[in-house]
mmCIF file with all atom_site columns, C-alpha atoms in Angstrom:
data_model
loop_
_atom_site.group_PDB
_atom_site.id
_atom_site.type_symbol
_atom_site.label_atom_id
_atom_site.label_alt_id
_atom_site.label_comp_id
_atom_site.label_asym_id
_atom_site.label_entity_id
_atom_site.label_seq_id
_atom_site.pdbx_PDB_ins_code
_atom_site.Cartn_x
_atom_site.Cartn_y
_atom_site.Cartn_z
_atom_site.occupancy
_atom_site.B_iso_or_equiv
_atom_site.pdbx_formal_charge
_atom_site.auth_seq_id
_atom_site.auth_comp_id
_atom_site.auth_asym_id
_atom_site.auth_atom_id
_atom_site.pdbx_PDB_model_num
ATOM 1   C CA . UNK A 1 1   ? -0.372  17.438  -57.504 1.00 54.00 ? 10  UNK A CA 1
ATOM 2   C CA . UNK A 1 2   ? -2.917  14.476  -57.137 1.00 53.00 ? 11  UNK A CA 1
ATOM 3   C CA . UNK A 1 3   ? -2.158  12.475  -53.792 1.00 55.00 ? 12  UNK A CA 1
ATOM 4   C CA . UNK A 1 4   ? -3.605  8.956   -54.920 1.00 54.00 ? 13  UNK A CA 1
ATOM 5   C CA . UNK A 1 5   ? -1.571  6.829   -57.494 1.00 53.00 ? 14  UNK A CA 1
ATOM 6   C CA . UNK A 1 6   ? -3.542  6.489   -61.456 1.00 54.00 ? 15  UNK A CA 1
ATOM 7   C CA . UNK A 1 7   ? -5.010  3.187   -61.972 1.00 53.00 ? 16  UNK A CA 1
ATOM 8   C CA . UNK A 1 8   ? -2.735  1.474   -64.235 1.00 51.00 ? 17  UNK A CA 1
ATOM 9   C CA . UNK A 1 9   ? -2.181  -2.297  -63.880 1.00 52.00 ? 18  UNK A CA 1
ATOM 10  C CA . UNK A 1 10  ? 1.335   -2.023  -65.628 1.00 53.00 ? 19  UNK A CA 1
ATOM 11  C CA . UNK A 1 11  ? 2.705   -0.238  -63.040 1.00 54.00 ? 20  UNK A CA 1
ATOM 12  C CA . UNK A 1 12  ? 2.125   -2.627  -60.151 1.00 53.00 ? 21  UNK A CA 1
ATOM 13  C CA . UNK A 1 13  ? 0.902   -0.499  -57.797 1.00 54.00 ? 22  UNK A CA 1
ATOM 14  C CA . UNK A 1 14  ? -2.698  -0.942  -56.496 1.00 59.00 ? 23  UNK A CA 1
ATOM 15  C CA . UNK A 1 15  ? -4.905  2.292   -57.008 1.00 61.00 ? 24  UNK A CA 1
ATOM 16  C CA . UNK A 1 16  ? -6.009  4.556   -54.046 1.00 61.00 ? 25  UNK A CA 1
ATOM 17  C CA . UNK A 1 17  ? -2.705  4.271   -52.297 1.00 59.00 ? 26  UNK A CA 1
ATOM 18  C CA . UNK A 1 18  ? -1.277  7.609   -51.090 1.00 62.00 ? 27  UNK A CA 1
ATOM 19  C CA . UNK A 1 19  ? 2.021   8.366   -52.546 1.00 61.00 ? 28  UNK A CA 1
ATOM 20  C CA . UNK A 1 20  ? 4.589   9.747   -50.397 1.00 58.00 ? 29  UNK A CA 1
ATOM 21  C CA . UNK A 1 21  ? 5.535   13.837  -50.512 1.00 60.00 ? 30  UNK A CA 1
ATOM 22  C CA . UNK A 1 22  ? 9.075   14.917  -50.007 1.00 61.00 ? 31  UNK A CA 1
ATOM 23  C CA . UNK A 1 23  ? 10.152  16.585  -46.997 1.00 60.00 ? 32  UNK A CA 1
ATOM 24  C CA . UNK A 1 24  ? 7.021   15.651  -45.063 1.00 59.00 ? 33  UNK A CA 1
ATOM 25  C CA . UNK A 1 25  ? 6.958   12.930  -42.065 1.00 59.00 ? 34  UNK A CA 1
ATOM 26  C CA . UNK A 1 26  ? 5.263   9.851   -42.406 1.00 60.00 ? 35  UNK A CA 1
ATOM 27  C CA . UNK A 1 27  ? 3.945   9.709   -39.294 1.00 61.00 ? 36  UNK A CA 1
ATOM 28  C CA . UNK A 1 28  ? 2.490   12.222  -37.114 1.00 69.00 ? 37  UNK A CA 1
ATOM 29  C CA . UNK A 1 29  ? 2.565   12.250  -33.211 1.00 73.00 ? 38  UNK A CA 1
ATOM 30  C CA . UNK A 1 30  ? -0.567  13.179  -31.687 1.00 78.00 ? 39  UNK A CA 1
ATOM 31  C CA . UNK A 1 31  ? 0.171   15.249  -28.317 1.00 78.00 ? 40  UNK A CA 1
ATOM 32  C CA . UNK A 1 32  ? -0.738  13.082  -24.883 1.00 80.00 ? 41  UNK A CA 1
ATOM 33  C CA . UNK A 1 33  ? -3.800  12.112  -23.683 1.00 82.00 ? 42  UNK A CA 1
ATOM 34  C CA . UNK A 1 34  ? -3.968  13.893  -20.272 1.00 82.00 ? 43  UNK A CA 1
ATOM 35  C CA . UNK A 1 35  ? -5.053  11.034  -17.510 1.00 83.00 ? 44  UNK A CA 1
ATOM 36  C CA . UNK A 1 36  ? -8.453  11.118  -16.832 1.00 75.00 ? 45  UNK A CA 1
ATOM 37  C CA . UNK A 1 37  ? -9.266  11.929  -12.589 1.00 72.00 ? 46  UNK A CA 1
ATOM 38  C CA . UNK A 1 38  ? -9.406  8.419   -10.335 1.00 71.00 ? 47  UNK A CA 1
ATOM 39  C CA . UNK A 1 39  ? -12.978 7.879   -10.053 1.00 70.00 ? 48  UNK A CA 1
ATOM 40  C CA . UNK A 1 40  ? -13.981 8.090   -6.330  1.00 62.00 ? 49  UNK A CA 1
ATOM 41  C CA . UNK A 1 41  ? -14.666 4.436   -5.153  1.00 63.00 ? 50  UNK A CA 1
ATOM 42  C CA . UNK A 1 42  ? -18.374 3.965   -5.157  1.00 77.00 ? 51  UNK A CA 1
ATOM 43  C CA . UNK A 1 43  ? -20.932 1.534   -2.875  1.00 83.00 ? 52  UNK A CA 1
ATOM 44  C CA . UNK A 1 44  ? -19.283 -1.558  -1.713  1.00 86.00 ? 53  UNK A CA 1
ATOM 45  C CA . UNK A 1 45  ? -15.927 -0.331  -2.555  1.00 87.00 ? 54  UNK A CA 1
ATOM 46  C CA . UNK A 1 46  ? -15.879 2.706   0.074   1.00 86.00 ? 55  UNK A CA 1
ATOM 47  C CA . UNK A 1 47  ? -17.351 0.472   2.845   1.00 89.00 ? 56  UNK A CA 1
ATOM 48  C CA . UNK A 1 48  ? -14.396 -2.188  2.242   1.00 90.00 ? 57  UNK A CA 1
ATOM 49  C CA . UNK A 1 49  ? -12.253 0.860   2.359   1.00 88.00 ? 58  UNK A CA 1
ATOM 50  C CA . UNK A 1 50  ? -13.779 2.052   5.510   1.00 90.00 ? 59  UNK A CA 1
ATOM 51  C CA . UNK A 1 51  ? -13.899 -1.425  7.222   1.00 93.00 ? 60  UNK A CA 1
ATOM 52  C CA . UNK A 1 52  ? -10.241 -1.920  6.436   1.00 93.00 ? 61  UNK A CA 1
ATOM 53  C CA . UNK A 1 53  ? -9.018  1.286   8.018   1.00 92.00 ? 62  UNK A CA 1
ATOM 54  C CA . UNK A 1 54  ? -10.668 0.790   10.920  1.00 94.00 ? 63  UNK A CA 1
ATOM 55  C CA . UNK A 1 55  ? -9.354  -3.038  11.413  1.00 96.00 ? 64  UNK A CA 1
ATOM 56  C CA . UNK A 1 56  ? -6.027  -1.604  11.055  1.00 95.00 ? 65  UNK A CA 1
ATOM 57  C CA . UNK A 1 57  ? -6.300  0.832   13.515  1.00 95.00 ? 66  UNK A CA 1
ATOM 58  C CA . UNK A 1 58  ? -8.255  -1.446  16.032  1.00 96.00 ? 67  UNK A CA 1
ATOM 59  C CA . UNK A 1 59  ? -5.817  -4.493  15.410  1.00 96.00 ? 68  UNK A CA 1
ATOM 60  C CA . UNK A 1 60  ? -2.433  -1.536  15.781  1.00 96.00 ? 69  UNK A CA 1
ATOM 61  C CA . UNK A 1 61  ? -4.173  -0.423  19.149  1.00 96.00 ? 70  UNK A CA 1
ATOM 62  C CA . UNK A 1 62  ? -4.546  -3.720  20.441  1.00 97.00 ? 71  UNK A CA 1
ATOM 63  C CA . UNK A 1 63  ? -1.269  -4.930  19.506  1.00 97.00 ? 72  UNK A CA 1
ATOM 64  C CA . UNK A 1 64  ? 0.541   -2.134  20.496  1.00 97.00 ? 73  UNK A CA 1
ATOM 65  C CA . UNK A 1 65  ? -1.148  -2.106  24.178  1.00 97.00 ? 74  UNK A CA 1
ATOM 66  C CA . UNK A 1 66  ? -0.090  -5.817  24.432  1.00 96.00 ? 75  UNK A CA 1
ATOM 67  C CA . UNK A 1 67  ? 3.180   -4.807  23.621  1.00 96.00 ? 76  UNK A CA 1
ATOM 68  C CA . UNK A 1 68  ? 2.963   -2.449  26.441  1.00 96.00 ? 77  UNK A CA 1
ATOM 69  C CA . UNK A 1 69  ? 1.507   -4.418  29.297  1.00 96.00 ? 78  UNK A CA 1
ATOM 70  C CA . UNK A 1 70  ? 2.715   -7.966  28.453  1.00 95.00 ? 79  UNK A CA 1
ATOM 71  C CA . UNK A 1 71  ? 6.577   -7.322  28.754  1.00 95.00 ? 80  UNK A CA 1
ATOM 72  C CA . UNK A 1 72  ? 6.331   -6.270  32.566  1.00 94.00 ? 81  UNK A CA 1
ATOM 73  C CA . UNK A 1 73  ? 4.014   -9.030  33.382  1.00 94.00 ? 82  UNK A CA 1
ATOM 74  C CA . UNK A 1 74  ? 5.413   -12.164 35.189  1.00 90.00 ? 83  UNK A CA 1
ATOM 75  C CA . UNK A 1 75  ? 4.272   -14.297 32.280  1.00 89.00 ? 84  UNK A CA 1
ATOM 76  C CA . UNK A 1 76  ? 6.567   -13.045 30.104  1.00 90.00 ? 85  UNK A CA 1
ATOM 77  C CA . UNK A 1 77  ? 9.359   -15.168 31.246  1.00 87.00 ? 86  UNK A CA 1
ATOM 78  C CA . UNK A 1 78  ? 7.882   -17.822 33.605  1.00 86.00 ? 87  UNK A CA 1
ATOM 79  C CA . UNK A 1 79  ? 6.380   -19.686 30.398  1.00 85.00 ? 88  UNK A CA 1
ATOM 80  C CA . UNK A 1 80  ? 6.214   -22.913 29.204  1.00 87.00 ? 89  UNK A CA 1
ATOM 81  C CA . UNK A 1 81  ? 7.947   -21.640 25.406  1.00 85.00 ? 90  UNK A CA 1
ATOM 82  C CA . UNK A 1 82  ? 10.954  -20.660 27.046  1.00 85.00 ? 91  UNK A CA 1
ATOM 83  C CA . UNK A 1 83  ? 11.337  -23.274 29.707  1.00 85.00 ? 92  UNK A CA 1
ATOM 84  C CA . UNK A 1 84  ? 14.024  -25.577 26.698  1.00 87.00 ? 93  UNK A CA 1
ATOM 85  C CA . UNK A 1 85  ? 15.855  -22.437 26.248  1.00 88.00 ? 94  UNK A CA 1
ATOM 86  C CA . UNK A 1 86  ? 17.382  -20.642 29.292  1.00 88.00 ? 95  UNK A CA 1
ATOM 87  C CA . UNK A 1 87  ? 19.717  -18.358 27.429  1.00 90.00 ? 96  UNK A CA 1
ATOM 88  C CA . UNK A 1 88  ? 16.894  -16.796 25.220  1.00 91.00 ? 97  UNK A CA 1
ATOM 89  C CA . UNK A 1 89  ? 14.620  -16.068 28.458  1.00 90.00 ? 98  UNK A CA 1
ATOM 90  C CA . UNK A 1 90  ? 17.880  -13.946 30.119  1.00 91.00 ? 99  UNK A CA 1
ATOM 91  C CA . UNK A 1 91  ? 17.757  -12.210 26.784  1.00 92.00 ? 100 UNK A CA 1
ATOM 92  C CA . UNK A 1 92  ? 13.970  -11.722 26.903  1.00 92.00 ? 101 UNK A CA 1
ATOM 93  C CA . UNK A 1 93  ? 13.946  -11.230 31.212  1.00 92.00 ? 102 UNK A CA 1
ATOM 94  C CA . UNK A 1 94  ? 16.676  -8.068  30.266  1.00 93.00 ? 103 UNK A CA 1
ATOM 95  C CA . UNK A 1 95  ? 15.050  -4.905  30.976  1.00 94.00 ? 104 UNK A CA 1
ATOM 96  C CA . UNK A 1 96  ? 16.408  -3.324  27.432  1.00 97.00 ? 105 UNK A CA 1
ATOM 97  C CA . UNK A 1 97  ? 14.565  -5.863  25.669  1.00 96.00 ? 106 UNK A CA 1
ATOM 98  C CA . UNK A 1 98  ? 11.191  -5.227  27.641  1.00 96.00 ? 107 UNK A CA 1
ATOM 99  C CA . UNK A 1 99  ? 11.604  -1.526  26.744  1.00 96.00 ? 108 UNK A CA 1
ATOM 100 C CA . UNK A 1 100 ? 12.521  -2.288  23.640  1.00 97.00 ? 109 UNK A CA 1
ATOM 101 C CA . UNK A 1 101 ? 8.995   -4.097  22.953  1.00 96.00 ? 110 UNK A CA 1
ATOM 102 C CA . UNK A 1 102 ? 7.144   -1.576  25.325  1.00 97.00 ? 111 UNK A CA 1
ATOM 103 C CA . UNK A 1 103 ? 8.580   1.049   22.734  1.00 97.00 ? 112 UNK A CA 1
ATOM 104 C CA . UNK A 1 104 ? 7.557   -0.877  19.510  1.00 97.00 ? 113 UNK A CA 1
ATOM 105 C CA . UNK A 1 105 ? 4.143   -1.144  21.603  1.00 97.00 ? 114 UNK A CA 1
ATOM 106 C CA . UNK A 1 106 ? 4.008   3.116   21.505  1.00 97.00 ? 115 UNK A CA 1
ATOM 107 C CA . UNK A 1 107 ? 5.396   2.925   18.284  1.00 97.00 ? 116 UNK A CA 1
ATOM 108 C CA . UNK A 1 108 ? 2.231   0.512   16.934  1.00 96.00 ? 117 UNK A CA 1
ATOM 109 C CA . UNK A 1 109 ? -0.296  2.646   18.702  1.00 96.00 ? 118 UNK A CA 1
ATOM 110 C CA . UNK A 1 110 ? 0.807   5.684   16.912  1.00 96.00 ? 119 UNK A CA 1
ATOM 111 C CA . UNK A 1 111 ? 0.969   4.130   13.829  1.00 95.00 ? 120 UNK A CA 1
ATOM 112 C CA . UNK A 1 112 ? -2.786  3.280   14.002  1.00 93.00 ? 121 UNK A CA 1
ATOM 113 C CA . UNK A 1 113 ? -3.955  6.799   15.491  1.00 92.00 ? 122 UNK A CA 1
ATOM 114 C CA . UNK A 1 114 ? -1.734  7.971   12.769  1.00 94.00 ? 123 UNK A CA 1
ATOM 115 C CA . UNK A 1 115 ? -3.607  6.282   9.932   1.00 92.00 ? 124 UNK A CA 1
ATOM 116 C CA . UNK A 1 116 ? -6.895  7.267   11.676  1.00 91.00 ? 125 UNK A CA 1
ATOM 117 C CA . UNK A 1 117 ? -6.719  10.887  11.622  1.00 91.00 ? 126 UNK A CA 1
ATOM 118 C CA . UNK A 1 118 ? -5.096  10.904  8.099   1.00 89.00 ? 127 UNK A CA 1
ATOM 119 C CA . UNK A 1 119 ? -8.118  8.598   6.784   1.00 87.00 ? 128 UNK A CA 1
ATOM 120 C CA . UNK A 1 120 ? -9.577  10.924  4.099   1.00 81.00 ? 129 UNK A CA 1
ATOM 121 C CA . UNK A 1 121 ? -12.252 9.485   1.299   1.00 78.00 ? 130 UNK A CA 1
ATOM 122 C CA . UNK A 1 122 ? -11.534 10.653  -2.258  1.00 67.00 ? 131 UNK A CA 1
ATOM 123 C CA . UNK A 1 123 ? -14.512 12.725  -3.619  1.00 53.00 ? 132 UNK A CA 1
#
């Protein structure tokens, strides 16, 4: 059985078109395209990678010893900020609170150390 239509201009079909079998699909799936491996980041790329990781530890370690030291310090209530609002500096002047912050303040640090020894580059 011939697969392409005869050229005859009475029929109104154009030639070269492929007729339809029975019991066949029309369309065939082709099976996935696997994804291709993440290229490993290259020049420019890596160092920006690099630089970031270590601003993010250095800015977590220096946030999270602030957040150590700062709450015990006298400044932390005798300042000008809280001088308009006396309730919030009882609140803040609470020794929960401090160790609340001094806690977020361990909490940072690890957080940074954390990312640092878990800092891998993809090869």
């Amino acid at each position: 059985m011939s697969d392409f239509t005869p050229s005859s201009s009475s029929s109104g079909k154009r030639t070269g078109e492929p007729m339809p079998e029975s019991g066949t699909p029309t369309a065939v799936l082709e099976p996935p395209v696997p994804p291709a491996p993440p290229e490993a980041p290259r020049g420019v790329q890596l160092w920006m990678h690099r630089i970031s990781v270590f601003l993010f530890v250095l800015i977590s370690a220096v946030a999270g010893v602030l957040l150590i030291i700062l709450p015990w310090a006298p400044e932390w209530t005798d300042n000008y900020l809280l001088l308009a609002y006396p309730s919030l500096r009882d609140v803040i002047s609470n020794g929960f609170f401090r160790g609340f912050c001094t806690g977020l303040g361990l909490l940072d640090i690890w957080i940074g150390f954390w990312e640092a020894l878990h800092y891998h580059e993809q090869q």
